[in-house]
XYZ file of C-alpha atoms in Angstrom:
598
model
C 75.767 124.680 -82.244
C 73.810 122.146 -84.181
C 73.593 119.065 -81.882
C 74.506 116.122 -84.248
C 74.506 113.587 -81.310
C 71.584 113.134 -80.060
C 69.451 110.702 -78.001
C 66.008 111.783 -78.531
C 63.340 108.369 -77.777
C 65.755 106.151 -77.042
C 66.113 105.048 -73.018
C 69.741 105.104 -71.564
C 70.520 103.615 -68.552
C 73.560 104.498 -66.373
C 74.774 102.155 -63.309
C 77.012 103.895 -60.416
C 74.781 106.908 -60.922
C 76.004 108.248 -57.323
C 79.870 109.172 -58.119
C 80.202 112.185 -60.365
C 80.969 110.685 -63.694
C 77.845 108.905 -63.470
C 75.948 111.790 -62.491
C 77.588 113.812 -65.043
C 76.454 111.035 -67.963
C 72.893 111.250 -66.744
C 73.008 114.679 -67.173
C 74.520 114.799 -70.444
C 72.621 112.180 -72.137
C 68.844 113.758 -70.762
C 70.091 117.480 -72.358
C 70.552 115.241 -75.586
C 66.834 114.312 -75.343
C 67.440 110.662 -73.378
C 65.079 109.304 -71.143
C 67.729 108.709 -68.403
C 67.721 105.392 -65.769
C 69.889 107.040 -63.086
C 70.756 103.358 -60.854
C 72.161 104.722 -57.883
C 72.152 101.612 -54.719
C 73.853 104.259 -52.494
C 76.062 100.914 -51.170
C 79.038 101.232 -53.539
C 81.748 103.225 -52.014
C 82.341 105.779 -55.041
C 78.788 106.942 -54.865
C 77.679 110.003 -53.255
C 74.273 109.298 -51.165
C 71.030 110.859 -52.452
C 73.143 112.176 -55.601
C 70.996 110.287 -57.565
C 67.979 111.617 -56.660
C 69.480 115.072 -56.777
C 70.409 114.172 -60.772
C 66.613 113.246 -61.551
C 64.984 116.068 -59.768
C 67.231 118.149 -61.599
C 66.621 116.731 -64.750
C 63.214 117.150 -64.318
C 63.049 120.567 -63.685
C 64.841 121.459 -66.679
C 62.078 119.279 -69.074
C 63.876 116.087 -68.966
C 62.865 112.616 -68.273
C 64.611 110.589 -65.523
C 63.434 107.890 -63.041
C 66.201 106.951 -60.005
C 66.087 103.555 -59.063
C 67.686 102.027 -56.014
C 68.777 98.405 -57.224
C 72.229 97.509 -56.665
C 74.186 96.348 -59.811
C 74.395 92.708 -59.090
C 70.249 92.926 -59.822
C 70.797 93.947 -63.241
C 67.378 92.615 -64.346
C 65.466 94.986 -62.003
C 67.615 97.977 -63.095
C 66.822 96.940 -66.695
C 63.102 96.423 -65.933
C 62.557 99.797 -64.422
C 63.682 101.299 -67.634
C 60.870 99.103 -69.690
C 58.214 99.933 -67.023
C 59.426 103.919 -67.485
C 59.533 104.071 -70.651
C 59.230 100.938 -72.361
C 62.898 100.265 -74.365
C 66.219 99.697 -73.215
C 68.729 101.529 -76.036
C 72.183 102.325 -74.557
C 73.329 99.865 -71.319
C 76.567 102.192 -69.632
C 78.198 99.710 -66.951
C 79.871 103.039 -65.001
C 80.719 100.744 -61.412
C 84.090 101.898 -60.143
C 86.017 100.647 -56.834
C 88.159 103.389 -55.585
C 89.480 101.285 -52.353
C 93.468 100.280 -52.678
C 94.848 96.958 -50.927
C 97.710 95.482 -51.241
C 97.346 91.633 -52.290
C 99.152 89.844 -49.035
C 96.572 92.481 -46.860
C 93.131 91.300 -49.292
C 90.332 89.109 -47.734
C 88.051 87.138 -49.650
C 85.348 89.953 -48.435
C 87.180 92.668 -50.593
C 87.846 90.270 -53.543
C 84.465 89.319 -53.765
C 83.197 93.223 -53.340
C 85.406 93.746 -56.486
C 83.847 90.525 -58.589
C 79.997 92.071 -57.571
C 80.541 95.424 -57.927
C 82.587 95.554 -61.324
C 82.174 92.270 -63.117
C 79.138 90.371 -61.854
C 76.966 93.492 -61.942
C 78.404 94.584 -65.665
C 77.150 90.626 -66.404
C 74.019 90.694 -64.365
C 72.715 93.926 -66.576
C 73.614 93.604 -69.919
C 72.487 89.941 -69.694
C 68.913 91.471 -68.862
C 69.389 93.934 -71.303
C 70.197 91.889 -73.984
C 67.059 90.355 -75.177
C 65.722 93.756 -75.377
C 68.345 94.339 -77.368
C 68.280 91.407 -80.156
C 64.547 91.531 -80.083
C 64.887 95.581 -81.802
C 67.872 94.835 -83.099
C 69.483 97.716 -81.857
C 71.814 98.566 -78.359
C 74.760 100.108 -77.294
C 76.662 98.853 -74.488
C 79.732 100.666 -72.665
C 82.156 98.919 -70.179
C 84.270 100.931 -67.330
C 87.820 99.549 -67.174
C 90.863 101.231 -65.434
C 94.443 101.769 -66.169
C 95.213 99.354 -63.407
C 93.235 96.641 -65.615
C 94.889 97.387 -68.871
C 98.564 97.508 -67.464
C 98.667 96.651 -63.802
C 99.066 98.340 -61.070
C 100.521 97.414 -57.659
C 97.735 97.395 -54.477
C 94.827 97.090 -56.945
C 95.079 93.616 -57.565
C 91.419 92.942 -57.528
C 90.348 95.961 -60.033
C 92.621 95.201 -62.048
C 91.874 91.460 -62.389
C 87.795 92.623 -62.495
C 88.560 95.489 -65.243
C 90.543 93.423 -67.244
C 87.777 90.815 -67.448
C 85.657 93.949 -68.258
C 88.100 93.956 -71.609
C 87.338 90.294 -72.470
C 83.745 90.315 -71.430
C 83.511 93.817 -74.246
C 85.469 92.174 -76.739
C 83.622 89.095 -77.017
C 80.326 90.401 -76.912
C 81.005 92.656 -79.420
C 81.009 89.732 -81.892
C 78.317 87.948 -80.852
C 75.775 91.326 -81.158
C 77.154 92.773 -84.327
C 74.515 90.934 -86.951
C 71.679 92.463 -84.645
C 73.709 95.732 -84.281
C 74.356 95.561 -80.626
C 77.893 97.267 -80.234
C 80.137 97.283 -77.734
C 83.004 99.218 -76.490
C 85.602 99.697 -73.364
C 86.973 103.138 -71.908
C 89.441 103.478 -69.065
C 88.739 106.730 -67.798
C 92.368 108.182 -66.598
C 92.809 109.950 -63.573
C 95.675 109.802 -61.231
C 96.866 111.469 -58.083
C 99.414 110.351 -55.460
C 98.612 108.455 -52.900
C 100.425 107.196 -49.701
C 101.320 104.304 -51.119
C 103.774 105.790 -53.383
C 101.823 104.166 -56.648
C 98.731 105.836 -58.312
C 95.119 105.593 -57.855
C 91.864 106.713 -59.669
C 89.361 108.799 -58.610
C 85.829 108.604 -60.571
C 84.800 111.744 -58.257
C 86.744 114.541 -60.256
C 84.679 116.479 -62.699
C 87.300 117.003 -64.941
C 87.379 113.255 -65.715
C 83.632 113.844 -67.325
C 84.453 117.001 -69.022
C 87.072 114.284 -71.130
C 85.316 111.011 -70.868
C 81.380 112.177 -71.898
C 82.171 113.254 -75.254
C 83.760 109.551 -76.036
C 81.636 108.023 -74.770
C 78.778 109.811 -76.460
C 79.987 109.114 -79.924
C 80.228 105.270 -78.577
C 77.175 105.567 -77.478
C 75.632 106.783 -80.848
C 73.489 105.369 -83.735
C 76.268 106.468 -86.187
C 79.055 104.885 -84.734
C 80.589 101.856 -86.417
C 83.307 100.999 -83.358
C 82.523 97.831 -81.752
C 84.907 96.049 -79.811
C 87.279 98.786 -79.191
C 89.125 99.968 -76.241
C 90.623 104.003 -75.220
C 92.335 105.516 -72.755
C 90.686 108.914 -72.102
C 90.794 111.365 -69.458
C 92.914 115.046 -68.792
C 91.795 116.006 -72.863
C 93.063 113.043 -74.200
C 91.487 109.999 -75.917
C 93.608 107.152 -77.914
C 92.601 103.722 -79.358
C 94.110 100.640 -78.037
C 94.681 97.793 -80.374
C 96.874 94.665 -79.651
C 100.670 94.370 -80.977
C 102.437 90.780 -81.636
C 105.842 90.051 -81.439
C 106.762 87.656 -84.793
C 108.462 85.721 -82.007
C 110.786 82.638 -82.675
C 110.105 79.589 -84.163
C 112.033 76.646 -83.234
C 111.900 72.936 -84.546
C 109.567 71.460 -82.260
C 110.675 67.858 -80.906
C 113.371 66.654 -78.414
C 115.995 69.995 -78.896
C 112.946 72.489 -78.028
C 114.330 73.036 -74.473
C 113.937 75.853 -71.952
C 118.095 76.836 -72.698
C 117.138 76.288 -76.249
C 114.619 79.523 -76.030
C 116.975 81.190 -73.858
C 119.648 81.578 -76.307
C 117.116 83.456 -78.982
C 115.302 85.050 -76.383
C 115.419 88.508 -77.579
C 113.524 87.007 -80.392
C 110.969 86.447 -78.464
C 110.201 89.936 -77.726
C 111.468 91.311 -81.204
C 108.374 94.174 -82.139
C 110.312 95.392 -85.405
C 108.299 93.397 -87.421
C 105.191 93.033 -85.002
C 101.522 92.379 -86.213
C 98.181 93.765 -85.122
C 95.821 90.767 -84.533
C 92.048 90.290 -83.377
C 92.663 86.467 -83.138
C 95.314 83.788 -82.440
C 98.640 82.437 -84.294
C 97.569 80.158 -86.797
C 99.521 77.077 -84.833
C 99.087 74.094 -87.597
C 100.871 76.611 -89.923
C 103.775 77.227 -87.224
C 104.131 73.346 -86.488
C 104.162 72.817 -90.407
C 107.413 75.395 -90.204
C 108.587 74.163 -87.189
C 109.298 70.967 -89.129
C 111.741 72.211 -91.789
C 113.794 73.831 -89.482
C 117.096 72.054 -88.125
C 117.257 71.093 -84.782
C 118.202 73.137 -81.822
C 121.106 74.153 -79.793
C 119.745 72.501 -76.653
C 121.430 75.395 -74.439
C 122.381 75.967 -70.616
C 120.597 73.302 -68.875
C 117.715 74.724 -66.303
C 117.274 72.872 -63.138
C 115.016 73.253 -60.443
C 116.923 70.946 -57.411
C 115.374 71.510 -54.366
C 112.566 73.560 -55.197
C 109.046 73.280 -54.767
C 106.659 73.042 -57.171
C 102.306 73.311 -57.650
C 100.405 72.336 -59.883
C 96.661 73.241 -60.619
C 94.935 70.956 -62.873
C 97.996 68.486 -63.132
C 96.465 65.564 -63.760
C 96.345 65.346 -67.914
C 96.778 67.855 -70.755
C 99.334 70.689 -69.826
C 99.004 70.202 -66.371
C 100.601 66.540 -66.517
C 102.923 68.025 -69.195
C 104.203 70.768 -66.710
C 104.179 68.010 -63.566
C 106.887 65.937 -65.216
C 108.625 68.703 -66.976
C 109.816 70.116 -63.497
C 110.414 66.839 -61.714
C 112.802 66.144 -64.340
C 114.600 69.025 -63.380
C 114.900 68.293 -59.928
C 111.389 70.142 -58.410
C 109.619 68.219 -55.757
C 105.965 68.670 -56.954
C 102.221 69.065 -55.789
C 100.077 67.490 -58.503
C 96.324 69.308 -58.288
C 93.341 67.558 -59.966
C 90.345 67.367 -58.618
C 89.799 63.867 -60.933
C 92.793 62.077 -60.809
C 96.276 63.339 -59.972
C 97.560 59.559 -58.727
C 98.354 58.513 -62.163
C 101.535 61.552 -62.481
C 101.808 61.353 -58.943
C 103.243 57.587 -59.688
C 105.065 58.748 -63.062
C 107.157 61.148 -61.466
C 108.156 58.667 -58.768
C 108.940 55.894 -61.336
C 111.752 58.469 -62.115
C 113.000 59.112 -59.164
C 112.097 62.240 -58.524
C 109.380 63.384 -55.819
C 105.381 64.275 -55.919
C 102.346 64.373 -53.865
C 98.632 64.360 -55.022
C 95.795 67.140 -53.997
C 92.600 66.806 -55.149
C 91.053 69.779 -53.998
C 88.996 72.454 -55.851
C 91.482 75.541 -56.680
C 89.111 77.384 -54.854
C 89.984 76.114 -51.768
C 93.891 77.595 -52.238
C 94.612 77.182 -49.385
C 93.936 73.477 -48.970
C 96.452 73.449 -51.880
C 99.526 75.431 -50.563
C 99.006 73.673 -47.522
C 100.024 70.593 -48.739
C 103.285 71.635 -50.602
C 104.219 73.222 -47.023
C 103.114 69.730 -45.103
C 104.817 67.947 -47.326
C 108.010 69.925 -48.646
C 108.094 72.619 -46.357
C 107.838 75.412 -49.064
C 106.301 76.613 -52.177
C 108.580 78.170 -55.014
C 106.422 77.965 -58.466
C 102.828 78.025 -58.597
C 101.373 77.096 -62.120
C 97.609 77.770 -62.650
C 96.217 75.553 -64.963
C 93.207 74.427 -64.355
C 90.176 75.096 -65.981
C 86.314 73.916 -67.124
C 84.985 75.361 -70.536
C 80.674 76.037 -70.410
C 80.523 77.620 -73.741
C 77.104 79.158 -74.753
C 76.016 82.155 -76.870
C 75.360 85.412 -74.269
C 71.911 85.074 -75.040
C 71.207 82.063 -73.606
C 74.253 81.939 -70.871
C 73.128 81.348 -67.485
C 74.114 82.626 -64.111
C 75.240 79.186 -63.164
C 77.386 78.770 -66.000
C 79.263 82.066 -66.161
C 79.686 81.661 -62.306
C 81.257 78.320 -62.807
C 83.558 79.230 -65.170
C 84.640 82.472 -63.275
C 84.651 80.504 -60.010
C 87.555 77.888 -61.446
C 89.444 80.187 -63.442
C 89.654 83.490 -61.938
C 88.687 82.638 -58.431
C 90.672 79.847 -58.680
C 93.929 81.348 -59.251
C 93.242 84.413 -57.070
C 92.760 81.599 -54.033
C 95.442 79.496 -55.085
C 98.374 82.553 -55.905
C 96.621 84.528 -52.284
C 97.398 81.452 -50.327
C 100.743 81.124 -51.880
C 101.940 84.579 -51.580
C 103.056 85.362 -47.826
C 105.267 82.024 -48.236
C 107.208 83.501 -51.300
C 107.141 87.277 -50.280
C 108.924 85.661 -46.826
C 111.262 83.766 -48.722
C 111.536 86.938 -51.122
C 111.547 84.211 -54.261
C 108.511 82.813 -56.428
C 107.091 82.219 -59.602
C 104.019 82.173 -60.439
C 102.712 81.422 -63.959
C 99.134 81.658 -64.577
C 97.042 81.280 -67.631
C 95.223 83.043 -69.998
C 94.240 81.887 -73.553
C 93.250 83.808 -76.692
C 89.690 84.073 -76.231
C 90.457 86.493 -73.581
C 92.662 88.532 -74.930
C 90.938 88.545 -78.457
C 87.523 87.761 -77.370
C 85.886 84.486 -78.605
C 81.614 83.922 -79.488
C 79.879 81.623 -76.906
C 82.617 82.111 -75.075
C 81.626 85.547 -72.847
C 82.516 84.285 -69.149
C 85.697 81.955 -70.100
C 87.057 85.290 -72.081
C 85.993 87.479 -69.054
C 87.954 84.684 -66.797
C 90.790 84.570 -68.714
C 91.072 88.136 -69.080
C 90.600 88.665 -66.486
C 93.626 86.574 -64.834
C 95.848 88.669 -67.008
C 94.927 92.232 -65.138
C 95.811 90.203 -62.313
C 99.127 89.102 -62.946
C 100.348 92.275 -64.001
C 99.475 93.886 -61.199
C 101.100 91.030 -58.637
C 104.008 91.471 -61.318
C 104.319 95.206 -59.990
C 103.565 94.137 -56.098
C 106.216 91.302 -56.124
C 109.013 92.148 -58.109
C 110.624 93.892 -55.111
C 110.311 90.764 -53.446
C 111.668 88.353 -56.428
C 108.336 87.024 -56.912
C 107.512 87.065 -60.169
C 104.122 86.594 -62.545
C 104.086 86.154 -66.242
C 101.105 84.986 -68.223
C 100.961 82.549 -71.169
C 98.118 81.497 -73.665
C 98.621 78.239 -74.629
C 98.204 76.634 -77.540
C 97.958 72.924 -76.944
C 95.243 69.841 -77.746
C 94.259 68.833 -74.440
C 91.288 67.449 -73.107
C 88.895 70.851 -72.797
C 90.400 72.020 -76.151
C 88.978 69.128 -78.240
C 85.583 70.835 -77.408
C 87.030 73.499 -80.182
C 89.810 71.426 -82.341
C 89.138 68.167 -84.432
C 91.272 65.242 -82.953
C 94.161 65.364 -85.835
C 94.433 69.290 -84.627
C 94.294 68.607 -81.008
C 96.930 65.755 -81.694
C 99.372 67.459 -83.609
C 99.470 70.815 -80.812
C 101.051 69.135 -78.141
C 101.476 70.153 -74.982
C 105.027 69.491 -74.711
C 105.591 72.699 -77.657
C 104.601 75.201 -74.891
C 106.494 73.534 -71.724
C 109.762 74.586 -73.057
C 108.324 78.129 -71.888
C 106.884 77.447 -68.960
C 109.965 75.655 -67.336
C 112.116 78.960 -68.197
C 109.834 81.247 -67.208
C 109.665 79.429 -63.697
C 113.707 79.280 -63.777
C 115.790 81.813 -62.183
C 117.732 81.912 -65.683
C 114.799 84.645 -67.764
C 116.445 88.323 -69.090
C 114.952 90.948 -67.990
C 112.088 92.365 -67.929
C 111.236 88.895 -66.652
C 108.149 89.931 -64.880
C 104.201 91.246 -66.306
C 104.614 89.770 -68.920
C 102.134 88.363 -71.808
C 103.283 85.616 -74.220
C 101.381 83.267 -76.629
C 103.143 80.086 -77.231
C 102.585 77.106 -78.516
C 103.831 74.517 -82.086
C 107.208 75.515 -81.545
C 106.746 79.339 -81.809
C 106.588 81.922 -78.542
C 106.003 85.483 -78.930
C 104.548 88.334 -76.608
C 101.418 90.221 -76.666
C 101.201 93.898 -75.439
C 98.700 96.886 -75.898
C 99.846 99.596 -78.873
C 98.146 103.024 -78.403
C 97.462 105.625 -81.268
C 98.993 108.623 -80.916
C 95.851 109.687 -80.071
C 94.355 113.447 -79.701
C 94.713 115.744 -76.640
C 92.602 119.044 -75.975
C 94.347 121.870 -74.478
C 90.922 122.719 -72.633
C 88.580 119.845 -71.936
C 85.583 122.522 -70.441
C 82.824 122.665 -73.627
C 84.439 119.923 -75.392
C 80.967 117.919 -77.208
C 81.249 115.065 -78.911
C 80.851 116.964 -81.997
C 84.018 117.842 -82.060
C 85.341 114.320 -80.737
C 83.683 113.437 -84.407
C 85.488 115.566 -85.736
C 89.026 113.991 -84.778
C 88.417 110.450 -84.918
C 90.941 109.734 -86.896
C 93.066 111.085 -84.778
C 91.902 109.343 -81.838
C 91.982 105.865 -83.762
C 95.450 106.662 -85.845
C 98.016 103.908 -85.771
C 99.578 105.108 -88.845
C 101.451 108.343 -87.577
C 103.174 109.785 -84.550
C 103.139 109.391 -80.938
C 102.576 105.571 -81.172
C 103.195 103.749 -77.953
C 103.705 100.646 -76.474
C 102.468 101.025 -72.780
C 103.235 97.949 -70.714
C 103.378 99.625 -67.433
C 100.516 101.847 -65.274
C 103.402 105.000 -65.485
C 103.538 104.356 -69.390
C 99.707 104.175 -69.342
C 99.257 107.173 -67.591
C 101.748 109.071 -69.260
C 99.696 111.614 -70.854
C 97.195 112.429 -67.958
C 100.982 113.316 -65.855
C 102.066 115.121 -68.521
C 98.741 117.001 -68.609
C 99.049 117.552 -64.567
C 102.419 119.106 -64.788
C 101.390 121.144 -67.206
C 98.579 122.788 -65.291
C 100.734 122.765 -61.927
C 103.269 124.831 -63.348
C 100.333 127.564 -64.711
């Protein structure tokens, strides 16, 4: 067969070498005439020791060329820099870490949450931000990112690879604008796999061979000179490979002033969540032109009043902006609350008293959670609602971002509300109540330039709700996410001051406050809503209907050519909406039943 794809002079550089998908791409990409990087530091837990090696010799002996190196991901420059001292070019970057190991969130230490953040996220960071001058400077790469199914839609006792593959999904999304003028593209697969495991849930496995048989061809045509896809995310695995894109509710508008109250949305919720009419964006609302038809409408039914009497209440970065917003939206209701802010959280501290209603100040770092919980159970004896808010922006363009800045960022937002929710969590799964409401924004669920670690945070906080969604709901704890939409002080960085007055942050509160009530319809839990002006709608992935191979043995990416407009069709059947991991996996079971019944 005439080999279409193929790799010959260009360098290609595979991390997680040791598991067999990894293997199986170094293999692959040297018969296509690659010069193959097989990184291999025998420490993650997927990886097979002296595999590596075993790939290169192999390679060699057939008239390839492959050198093994030994780095671990998290020293992305050296892996990088043994492909320029072999053979003198960097060309295709594949970021192939996995982390096979299931916990359950009230059972994970900051050991295993930190394994996650190296092995996934901070290594995927570490080496594409040493491969990228090499990439600008010949205006040419291709870079792949490894999510999971737990990452797009959640999945319960995988809390930390689902918050590190999700960011994985930001990260890709964001870079994929900033490289496109020097033709740098970049894409996201979740390889899907599942089998059973004692837990009753699912769990992937990166050491089947079938997997590679599915994912190699996709990932080849990703991979390729010819390919136009940048930015783009599929499911693949079991023969079958499908597009994601993201769908938006149209939502409800409501007059945005004094009637814009929680029981206000709660009458027109199903509004809310109303897909008939649902859009397909790569950016945000445009707010100013929701507040300008906010203000022609009449005002509101104010509703069934919410109230939150004798509850507890925190508050991460509750000193100004949203933060103070949400503070005196819930005292007003009845909550006792824990104002957060490392500045200055005296100054709401004193407005909620002055009306009669009850709050203590913290000024601890969210990453100290604990610090945090600790005083709503010193000083009220309980913790009900958790709202993480805080947040820093260090914007900068990937090619000059520096370690210190994406770990800041990363540190506050996405360490910050893993600390802050972990510390939290044993109180409400004892209670068997909570809410917990963290937040995302549009930059990581769209991707944003200059903004490559505060999308990977942000998306990265979405993977983890959904999958706490799926590990509390049992217990009546549950997460939702919301990206605001609201001038505050870190968003006039990005809006003029007339914009950054005119969003303000008492538009999105109205959500918040119901979302933290016991009063939401179900589903009430995972969920993903943009809000802000006087409009709320949700966000959800849409899948094409896709293409699935009977036989995935032979299958070359020749033929994936072939069908990619299959693979990337929104327009005909099989569309779905998958917003849970039994949804997302739907095809690979289907696939598995199949075969077991052969």
């Amino acid at each position: 067969m005439n080999q279409r794809f193929r790799f010959d002079n260009q360098t290609v550089v595979v991390t997680a070498a040791g598991n067999e998908l990894g293997q199986a791409y170094a293999r692959f990409f040297a018969s296509r005439g690659a010069n193959v990087i097989v990184s291999d530091s025998y420490k993650e837990a997927s990886e097979i020791p002296g595999a590596a090696d075993q790939v290169v010799q192999d390679i060699q002996r057939t008239g390839g060329r492959a050198v093994v190196n030994h780095d671990v991901v998290t020293d992305g420059e050296k892996i990088v820099q043994s492909a320029i001292d072999a053979f003198g070019r960097i060309d295709v970057l594949i970021n192939n870490a996995s982390l096979p190991r299931d916990i359950e969130f009230e059972h994970i230490h900051d050991v295993d949450w930190d394994q996650a953040n190296a092995t996934l996220l901070k290594g995927a960071f570490k080496c594409t931000r040493a491969a990228w001058p090499y990439f600008r400077k010949q205006k040419y790469g291709r870079v792949i990112f490894s999510t999971s199914t737990a990452g797009l839609y959640g999945s319960p006792g995988q809390s930390h690879s689902a918050a590190m593959g999700s960011a994985l999904v930001g990260f890709g999304q964001t870079l994929a604008g900033e490289g496109a003028k020097y033709n740098i593209l970049s894409n996201i697969i979740d390889p899907l796999i599942a089998a059973p495991t004692t837990g009753g849930h699912l769990s992937w496995n990166t050491q089947s061979a079938e997997i590679a048989q599915s994912v190699i061809p996709l990932v080849a045509v990703l991979a390729h000179s010819t390919t136009s896809e940048n930015g783009s995310v599929f499911d693949v695995g079991g023969g079958y490979m499908a597009k994601l894109r993201w769908e938006r509710s149209s939502g409800l508008l409501l007059q945005a002033g004094d009637t814009l109250t929680p029981g206000a949305l709660l009458n027109k919720w199903d509004k809310i969540a109303d897909f008939t009419q649902a859009e397909y964006p790569t950016g945000p609302v445009d707010m100013i032109k929701k507040l300008e038809d906010a203000s022609k409408l009449k005002s509101n039914d104010p509703g069934e009043a919410i109230r939150f009497d004798g509850k507890v209440a925190v508050v991460t970065g509750g000193g100004a902006g949203l933060g103070r917003a949400y503070c005196l939206g819930l005292a007003r209701l009845g909550a006792f609350v824990v104002v957060n802010d490392v500045r200055e959280p005296d100054t709401v501290v004193n407005e909620i008293r002055a009306i009669g209603s009850k709050a203590v100040p913290n000024r601890t770092s969210v990453e100290d959670g604990a610090a945090i919980i600790e005083t709503a159970l010193s000083a009220f004896g309980r913790v009900d609602i958790v709202i993480n808010n805080a947040g820093i922006l260090r914007d900068k363009a990937f090619a000059n971002m520096t370690e210190q800045q994406w770990d800041h960022v990363l540190n506050v937002h996405l360490q910050g509300t893993y600390k802050v929710t972990h510390a939290a969590w044993p109180h409400m799964l004892k209670q068997k109540y909570g809410r917990i409401i963290n937040t995302t924004s549009t930059s990581g669920i769209y991707g944003n330039f200059g903004q490559t670690n505060y999308a990977s945070a942000k998306a990265g906080i979405l993977g983890l709700s959904r999958a706490l969604a799926r590990e509390g709901r049992k217990y009546n704890v549950h997460v939702n996410t919301i990206a605001p939409n609201a001038g505050t002080q870190m968003s006039r960085s990005i809006f003029t001051e007339e914009v950054a007055q005119a969003l303000k942050t008492d538009y999105v509160v109205p959500l918040v406050l119901l979302l933290c009530s016991d009063k939401t319809p179900s589903p009430s839990t995972g969920l993903l809503f943009e809000v802000g002006s006087g409009w709320q709608g949700r966000t959800r992935w849409q899948r094409a209907g896709g293409q699935k191979w009977s036989k995935t043995h032979g299958l070359d990416p020749e033929q994936v050519a072939e069908r990619w407009s299959k693979i990337t069709d929104f327009q005909g059947q099989g569309l779905e909406s998958p917003e849970d991991i039994e949804t997302g996996l739907k095809p690979i079971l289907a696939d598995a039943e199949r075969k077991n019944k052969l």
